[in-house]
Tab-separated table of C-alpha atoms in Angstrom:
chain	number	residue	atom	x	y	z
A	220	MET	CA	23.984	12.336	-18.641
A	221	ILE	CA	21.070	10.107	-19.533
A	222	VAL	CA	17.447	11.300	-18.863
A	223	ASN	CA	16.806	9.214	-15.803
A	224	LYS	CA	19.916	10.585	-14.182
A	225	SER	CA	18.702	14.086	-14.888
A	226	GLN	CA	15.614	13.493	-12.970
A	227	GLY	CA	15.136	16.169	-10.164
A	228	GLN	CA	17.899	18.432	-11.255
A	229	THR	CA	17.441	22.066	-12.323
A	230	LEU	CA	20.107	23.342	-14.880
A	231	SER	CA	20.454	26.821	-16.440
A	232	GLN	CA	20.494	25.309	-20.068
A	233	VAL	CA	19.589	21.938	-21.446
A	234	ILE	CA	20.584	20.210	-24.718
A	235	VAL	CA	18.515	17.095	-25.417
A	236	TYR	CA	20.027	14.633	-27.944
A	237	LEU	CA	17.445	12.138	-29.113
A	238	PRO	CA	18.962	9.579	-31.443
A	239	GLN	CA	15.828	7.591	-31.089
A	240	PRO	CA	12.291	8.224	-29.719
A	241	CYS	CA	11.739	8.521	-25.945
A	242	PHE	CA	10.586	5.411	-24.130
A	243	SER	CA	7.505	7.122	-22.816
A	244	HIS	CA	5.656	10.691	-22.669
A	245	GLY	CA	7.156	10.813	-19.017
A	246	GLN	CA	10.659	10.367	-20.062
A	247	LEU	CA	10.421	13.169	-22.426
A	248	TYR	CA	8.810	15.409	-20.005
A	249	VAL	CA	11.771	14.814	-17.413
A	250	ALA	CA	14.133	15.652	-20.269
A	251	LEU	CA	12.340	18.871	-21.277
A	252	SER	CA	11.705	20.076	-17.964
A	253	ARG	CA	15.136	20.361	-16.391
A	254	ALA	CA	15.623	23.822	-17.597
A	255	LYS	CA	13.666	26.978	-15.770
A	256	LYS	CA	12.658	28.461	-18.965
A	257	SER	CA	11.504	26.883	-22.125
A	258	ASP	CA	13.632	29.036	-24.393
A	259	LYS	CA	16.806	27.346	-22.523
A	260	VAL	CA	15.971	23.915	-23.996
A	261	THR	CA	17.409	22.645	-27.199
A	262	VAL	CA	16.490	19.342	-28.858
A	263	ILE	CA	18.625	17.616	-31.470
A	264	THR	CA	17.866	14.731	-33.451
A	265	PRO	CA	20.278	12.928	-36.058
A	266	GLN	CA	17.417	12.585	-38.777
A	267	PRO	CA	13.781	13.761	-39.021
A	268	ALA	CA	11.528	11.886	-36.949
A	269	GLU	CA	8.973	9.523	-38.836
A	270	HIS	CA	5.329	10.897	-37.982
A	271	HIS	CA	2.611	8.396	-37.283
A	272	THR	CA	-0.848	10.151	-37.780
A	273	SER	CA	-3.083	6.985	-37.836
A	274	PRO	CA	-5.241	6.599	-34.609
A	275	GLU	CA	-3.516	3.380	-33.439
A	276	HIS	CA	-0.239	5.400	-32.776
A	277	CYS	CA	-2.056	8.072	-30.564
A	278	MET	CA	-2.168	8.513	-26.770
A	279	LYS	CA	-3.145	11.564	-24.581
A	280	ALA	CA	-0.971	13.357	-22.086
A	281	THR	CA	-1.952	16.025	-19.787
A	282	LEU	CA	0.132	19.028	-18.173
A	283	PHE	CA	-0.990	20.480	-14.715
A	284	GLY	CA	-0.395	23.615	-12.947
A	285	ASP	CA	3.030	25.232	-13.377
A	286	GLU	CA	3.865	22.624	-15.820
A	287	CYS	CA	1.573	24.183	-18.434
A	288	ASP	CA	3.482	27.609	-18.543
A	289	PRO	CA	6.704	26.655	-20.300
A	290	PHE	CA	4.994	24.811	-23.037
A	291	GLN	CA	2.187	26.839	-23.470
A	292	LYS	CA	3.079	28.175	-26.815
A	293	VAL	CA	4.521	24.728	-27.758
A	294	PHE	CA	1.616	22.216	-27.218
A	295	GLU	CA	-2.037	22.945	-28.325
A	296	TYR	CA	-5.003	21.538	-26.805
A	297	LYS	CA	-6.087	18.159	-28.631
A	298	ASN	CA	-3.459	18.687	-31.164
A	299	LYS	CA	-1.069	15.388	-31.871
A	300	TYR	CA	2.685	14.994	-31.191
A	301	GLU	CA	5.132	12.103	-31.800
A	302	ILE	CA	6.470	10.976	-28.501
A	303	ALA	CA	7.167	7.191	-29.167
A	304	ASN	CA	6.241	4.414	-31.270
A	305	ALA	CA	2.921	2.955	-30.121
A	306	GLN	CA	0.901	-0.268	-30.431
A	307	GLY	CA	-2.696	-0.260	-30.840
A	308	PRO	CA	-5.505	0.189	-31.608
A	309	PHE	CA	-7.277	-0.836	-28.305
A	310	SER	CA	-11.159	-0.478	-28.316
A	311	PRO	CA	-12.644	0.664	-25.048
A	312	GLU	CA	-14.671	-2.080	-23.165
A	313	TYR	CA	-18.377	-1.163	-22.489
A	314	ILE	CA	-19.250	-1.460	-18.622
A	315	PRO	CA	-22.668	-0.961	-17.294
A	316	ILE	CA	-22.788	1.326	-14.279
A	317	ALA	CA	-23.762	-1.581	-11.905
A	318	ASP	CA	-20.677	-3.484	-12.838
A	319	VAL	CA	-18.199	-0.584	-11.951
A	320	PRO	CA	-15.950	-1.979	-9.194
A	321	LYS	CA	-15.930	-0.217	-6.163
A	322	THR	CA	-12.575	0.929	-4.426
A	323	SER	CA	-11.276	1.917	-0.871
A	324	GLY	CA	-8.310	3.857	-2.134
A	325	GLN	CA	-7.422	7.132	-0.587
A	326	LYS	CA	-5.573	8.640	-3.278
A	327	ASP	CA	-7.809	11.594	-4.360
A	328	GLN	CA	-6.196	14.869	-4.572
A	329	PHE	CA	-7.377	18.008	-2.849
A	330	GLY	CA	-6.538	21.671	-3.043
A	331	ARG	CA	-5.886	21.834	-6.787
A	332	VAL	CA	-7.572	24.674	-8.576
A	333	ALA	CA	-9.139	23.570	-11.847
A	334	ASP	CA	-12.392	23.566	-13.684
A	335	VAL	CA	-14.616	20.560	-12.768
A	336	SER	CA	-17.992	19.776	-13.831
A	337	ASP	CA	-20.218	16.700	-12.490
A	338	ILE	CA	-21.814	14.446	-15.069
A	339	ASN	CA	-24.578	12.263	-13.485
A	340	ILE	CA	-25.396	9.163	-15.535
A	341	VAL	CA	-27.926	6.306	-15.303
A	342	ASP	CA	-28.357	3.262	-17.461
A	343	GLU	CA	-30.708	0.082	-17.454
A	344	SER	CA	-28.404	-1.663	-14.942
A	345	THR	CA	-29.148	1.036	-12.123
A	346	GLY	CA	-32.389	2.597	-12.953
A	347	THR	CA	-32.492	6.072	-11.281
A	348	ARG	CA	-29.502	5.203	-9.109
A	349	PRO	CA	-26.859	7.719	-10.633
A	350	MET	CA	-23.374	7.406	-10.989
A	351	ILE	CA	-21.367	10.745	-10.816
A	352	ILE	CA	-18.474	11.546	-12.957
A	353	SER	CA	-16.020	14.542	-12.197
A	354	ALA	CA	-14.740	16.034	-15.376
A	355	TRP	CA	-11.514	18.053	-14.871
A	356	GLY	CA	-9.914	20.671	-16.758
A	357	GLN	CA	-10.680	20.937	-20.647
A	358	LEU	CA	-13.356	18.241	-20.281
A	359	ALA	CA	-15.226	20.405	-17.904
A	360	THR	CA	-15.481	23.301	-20.232
A	361	LEU	CA	-15.127	22.654	-23.930
A	362	ASP	CA	-16.098	18.852	-23.883
A	363	CYS	CA	-19.118	19.313	-21.499
A	364	GLU	CA	-20.382	22.113	-23.468
A	365	LEU	CA	-21.461	19.339	-25.911
A	366	LEU	CA	-23.714	18.023	-23.225
A	367	LYS	CA	-25.552	21.178	-22.369
A	368	ASP	CA	-28.987	20.094	-23.780
A	369	TRP	CA	-29.266	17.286	-21.310
A	370	ALA	CA	-32.104	18.658	-19.623
A	371	SER	CA	-34.488	18.816	-22.752
A	372	ASN	CA	-33.206	15.840	-24.313
A	373	PRO	CA	-31.735	12.581	-22.683
A	374	LEU	CA	-28.287	11.930	-24.130
A	375	VAL	CA	-26.376	8.813	-24.576
A	376	VAL	CA	-22.719	9.583	-24.466
A	377	SER	CA	-19.442	7.465	-24.171
A	378	LEU	CA	-16.758	8.255	-21.638
A	379	THR	CA	-13.574	6.258	-21.551
A	380	SER	CA	-10.580	5.909	-19.378
A	381	LEU	CA	-12.322	6.846	-16.190
A	382	LYS	CA	-10.846	6.242	-12.693
A	383	PRO	CA	-12.354	5.884	-9.143
A	384	ALA	CA	-12.957	8.559	-6.643
A	385	THR	CA	-13.887	8.205	-2.832
A	386	HIS	CA	-13.934	11.972	-1.639
A	387	ARG	CA	-17.654	12.118	-2.006
A	388	GLY	CA	-18.700	8.222	-1.436
A	389	PHE	CA	-17.942	6.405	-4.533
A	390	SER	CA	-17.769	8.133	-7.912
A	391	LEU	CA	-15.713	8.247	-10.920
A	392	GLN	CA	-13.329	11.091	-12.284
A	393	SER	CA	-11.669	11.705	-15.678
A	394	SER	CA	-7.974	10.736	-16.355
A	395	MET	CA	-5.323	12.071	-18.641
A	396	SER	CA	-6.774	9.572	-21.305
A	397	THR	CA	-10.532	10.443	-20.789
A	398	THR	CA	-12.569	11.261	-24.036
A	399	ILE	CA	-16.215	12.199	-24.282
A	400	ASP	CA	-18.094	11.371	-27.203
A	401	PRO	CA	-21.566	12.984	-27.308
A	402	ALA	CA	-22.782	10.828	-30.221
A	403	PRO	CA	-21.097	7.238	-29.929
A	404	VAL	CA	-22.355	4.481	-32.423
A	405	GLY	CA	-22.600	0.701	-31.887
A	406	GLU	CA	-24.768	-2.007	-30.585
A	407	LYS	CA	-24.477	-1.137	-26.821
A	408	PHE	CA	-25.208	2.517	-27.487
A	409	GLU	CA	-28.377	1.855	-29.550
A	410	ALA	CA	-29.526	-0.581	-26.852
A	411	LEU	CA	-29.119	2.178	-24.377
A	412	ARG	CA	-31.097	4.731	-26.562
A	413	ALA	CA	-33.872	1.983	-26.966
A	414	TRP	CA	-33.865	1.786	-23.150
A	415	ALA	CA	-34.168	5.420	-22.599
A	416	HIS	CA	-37.033	5.644	-25.336
A	417	THR	CA	-39.099	2.898	-23.415
A	418	HIS	CA	-38.491	4.405	-19.964
A	419	PRO	CA	-39.267	8.009	-20.287
A	420	ASP	CA	-40.889	7.945	-16.889
A	421	VAL	CA	-37.541	6.803	-15.109
A	422	ILE	CA	-35.393	9.447	-17.028
A	423	ALA	CA	-38.113	12.364	-16.329
A	424	ASP	CA	-38.249	11.343	-12.662
A	425	PHE	CA	-34.453	11.475	-12.406
A	426	MET	CA	-34.207	14.698	-14.280
A	427	ALA	CA	-36.810	16.543	-12.143
A	428	ARG	CA	-34.935	15.609	-9.008
A	429	LYS	CA	-31.811	16.765	-10.509
A	430	LEU	CA	-33.062	20.146	-11.536
A	431	GLU	CA	-34.962	20.628	-8.263
A	432	PHE	CA	-31.620	21.004	-6.268
A	433	MET	CA	-29.362	22.359	-8.828
A	434	ASN	CA	-30.481	26.175	-8.709
A	435	VAL	CA	-27.650	27.889	-7.042
A	436	GLY	CA	-28.751	29.876	-3.878
A	437	ALA	CA	-31.899	27.654	-3.563
A	438	GLU	CA	-33.010	27.453	-0.083
A	439	PRO	CA	-32.761	24.187	1.938
A	440	VAL	CA	-35.896	22.209	2.190
A	441	PRO	CA	-37.308	21.763	5.859
A	442	THR	CA	-37.504	17.986	6.850
A	443	THR	CA	-37.888	15.532	9.666
A	444	LEU	CA	-35.663	12.759	10.884
A	445	ASP	CA	-37.893	9.857	9.543
A	446	GLN	CA	-37.609	11.403	6.217
A	447	ILE	CA	-33.883	11.586	6.188
A	448	ILE	CA	-33.896	7.932	7.616
A	449	SER	CA	-35.929	6.887	4.611
A	450	LYS	CA	-33.594	8.165	2.057
A	451	THR	CA	-31.677	5.694	-0.159
A	452	VAL	CA	-29.321	5.722	-3.162
A	453	ASP	CA	-32.268	5.187	-5.266
A	454	ASN	CA	-34.454	8.278	-4.198
A	455	THR	CA	-31.758	10.563	-3.401
A	456	VAL	CA	-29.430	13.047	-5.509
A	457	GLN	CA	-26.263	14.556	-4.384
A	458	GLU	CA	-27.307	18.195	-4.561
A	459	GLU	CA	-30.186	17.783	-2.012
A	460	VAL	CA	-29.849	20.093	0.907
A	461	TYR	CA	-32.192	20.123	3.951
A	462	THR	CA	-32.667	21.585	7.211
A	463	ILE	CA	-33.779	19.629	10.378
A	464	THR	CA	-34.799	21.114	13.866
A	465	ILE	CA	-33.588	18.449	16.493
A	466	THR	CA	-32.655	18.364	20.079
A	467	ILE	CA	-29.541	16.310	21.792
A	468	PRO	CA	-30.913	14.861	24.708
A	469	ASP	CA	-27.605	13.123	25.979
A	470	ALA	CA	-24.696	15.406	25.075
A	471	GLN	CA	-21.528	14.016	26.777
A	472	LEU	CA	-18.015	15.216	26.801
A	473	SER	CA	-16.983	11.661	26.085
A	474	ASN	CA	-18.486	11.931	22.611
A	475	ILE	CA	-15.997	14.577	21.598
A	476	ILE	CA	-13.045	13.359	19.736
A	477	ALA	CA	-9.882	15.738	19.604
A	478	TYR	CA	-6.691	15.025	17.695
A	479	ILE	CA	-4.033	16.737	15.885
A	480	GLY	CA	-4.826	16.484	12.179
A	481	CYS	CA	-3.763	18.027	8.672
A	482	ASP	CA	-5.111	21.280	7.880
A	483	GLY	CA	-5.672	20.113	4.192
A	484	CYS	CA	-7.272	16.621	4.321
A	485	GLY	CA	-8.104	16.435	8.066
A	486	LYS	CA	-6.406	13.105	8.496
A	487	ARG	CA	-4.462	12.362	11.847
A	488	CYS	CA	-0.761	13.102	11.975
A	489	GLY	CA	1.958	11.974	14.300
A	490	VAL	CA	3.343	15.485	15.080
A	491	THR	CA	2.454	18.354	17.696
A	492	ALA	CA	0.240	21.183	16.615
A	493	ASN	CA	1.165	24.262	14.171
A	494	VAL	CA	4.054	22.806	12.891
A	495	SER	CA	4.623	22.213	9.039
A	496	PHE	CA	5.045	18.608	7.856
A	497	PHE	CA	4.764	16.489	4.785
A	498	CYS	CA	1.387	14.755	4.392
A	499	LEU	CA	1.316	11.601	2.737
A	500	HIS	CA	-2.425	12.197	1.745
A	501	CYS	CA	-2.188	15.697	0.351
A	502	PRO	CA	-1.340	16.450	-3.316
A	503	TYR	CA	1.320	19.122	-2.485
A	504	LYS	CA	2.518	17.200	0.763
A	505	LYS	CA	3.691	20.229	2.765
A	506	CYS	CA	1.034	20.902	5.295
A	507	THR	CA	0.353	22.274	8.828
A	508	SER	CA	-0.843	20.209	11.803
A	509	THR	CA	-3.918	21.605	13.672
A	510	GLU	CA	-6.111	20.956	16.698
A	511	ARG	CA	-9.097	19.302	15.253
A	512	VAL	CA	-12.370	18.336	16.789
A	513	ASN	CA	-15.504	16.289	15.878
A	514	PHE	CA	-18.744	15.628	17.884
A	515	THR	CA	-20.873	12.507	17.635
A	516	PHE	CA	-24.238	12.657	19.118
A	517	ASP	CA	-27.842	11.216	18.848
A	518	ALA	CA	-30.364	13.721	17.425
A	519	ALA	CA	-34.203	13.436	17.931
A	520	ASP	CA	-37.155	14.931	16.939
A	521	ASN	CA	-40.934	13.959	17.185
A	522	THR	CA	-40.367	11.404	14.367
A	523	GLY	CA	-37.316	9.549	15.285
A	524	THR	CA	-33.588	9.567	16.232
A	525	PHE	CA	-30.491	9.547	14.267
A	526	ARG	CA	-26.853	9.405	15.099
A	527	LEU	CA	-24.905	12.397	13.594
A	528	THR	CA	-21.332	13.501	13.593
A	529	THR	CA	-20.268	17.092	12.952
A	530	PHE	CA	-16.993	18.585	12.085
A	531	GLY	CA	-15.120	22.041	12.203
A	532	PRO	CA	-17.285	24.997	12.341
A	533	VAL	CA	-20.499	23.062	12.978
A	534	CYS	CA	-18.870	21.676	15.987
A	535	GLU	CA	-18.242	25.246	17.227
A	536	GLN	CA	-21.740	26.125	16.770
A	537	ILE	CA	-23.390	23.319	18.509
A	538	LEU	CA	-20.936	23.443	21.329
A	539	GLN	CA	-20.809	27.255	21.474
A	540	LEU	CA	-16.964	27.237	21.803
A	541	PRO	CA	-14.115	27.606	19.383
A	542	THR	CA	-12.236	24.527	18.398
A	543	SER	CA	-9.130	25.503	20.563
A	544	LYS	CA	-11.324	25.691	23.392
A	545	ASN	CA	-13.241	22.384	22.856
A	546	PHE	CA	-9.719	20.881	22.108
A	547	GLU	CA	-8.637	21.970	25.552
A	548	ARG	CA	-11.406	20.799	27.417
A	549	LYS	CA	-11.235	17.235	25.861
A	550	ILE	CA	-7.436	17.159	26.576
A	551	LYS	CA	-7.232	18.279	29.989
A	552	VAL	CA	-10.254	16.321	31.151
A	553	PRO	CA	-9.689	12.806	30.777
A	554	ILE	CA	-12.618	10.402	30.390
């Protein structure tokens, strides 16, 4: 049986015959993961494999979740293993933050339990407008430990092989091939260091705003609607949390939207409530449909008005009814 034909099957014992290197790391993973236990897998090669240790023959692979357990004693973090002949080298291309292309994709995964650290970056192309990079797994622990002195000394770092994310506006997140170099060398990096040296006020202002809102357990800052309206990407950081005192002068039942959605991602689904289904937008697919409600209204205080939309528990607090009751009111009283 060839490797491709074995995909999706679970076998009690597997013998993998490799007369030549696999086409890709994914093909090798399919072959090695057919058995329930790693000690039930045997690999046979007709002759010793030729090892390539030069940088141009290297690539990075990552195992997730349950995939890690069978190979925990076999693969070591940042170690090198031959999987196939590769071509290279390929030098990463430097891209200013302002030139990073936006995306409207909806492929971000939710519900995965993993270490994650947010890295906020600025450069001369954006001034104080930050780009947020979410580093996952070992990058969030071991590699980000190298960046811990950022508050006392601005760092110029290199991050490669990032991918777009859209679950918090637009940001970037690490991929299986991402690397973090805390001390990169080259013309572009020297230019960034020179920019940081000549613009200490810009860097200091950004750091101060980040540190102000980074304290865990910090109380939300009271504010007014006109101050919220004046916020832009240039004078706001993601960690900012505020409280506002408002009135809702014209609350209408027509402004309540009730629908059946996924209990994971919240997206609409075409099934009845409280049934299991396979969600196309969630990483683990099997989800439960639930009654969901959101409420859009015009909020007002003595400084202005602003249109807001609330979801879930906040809806229940404003409407003073549980989601099930709000759903029932909306569905039974057509507008």
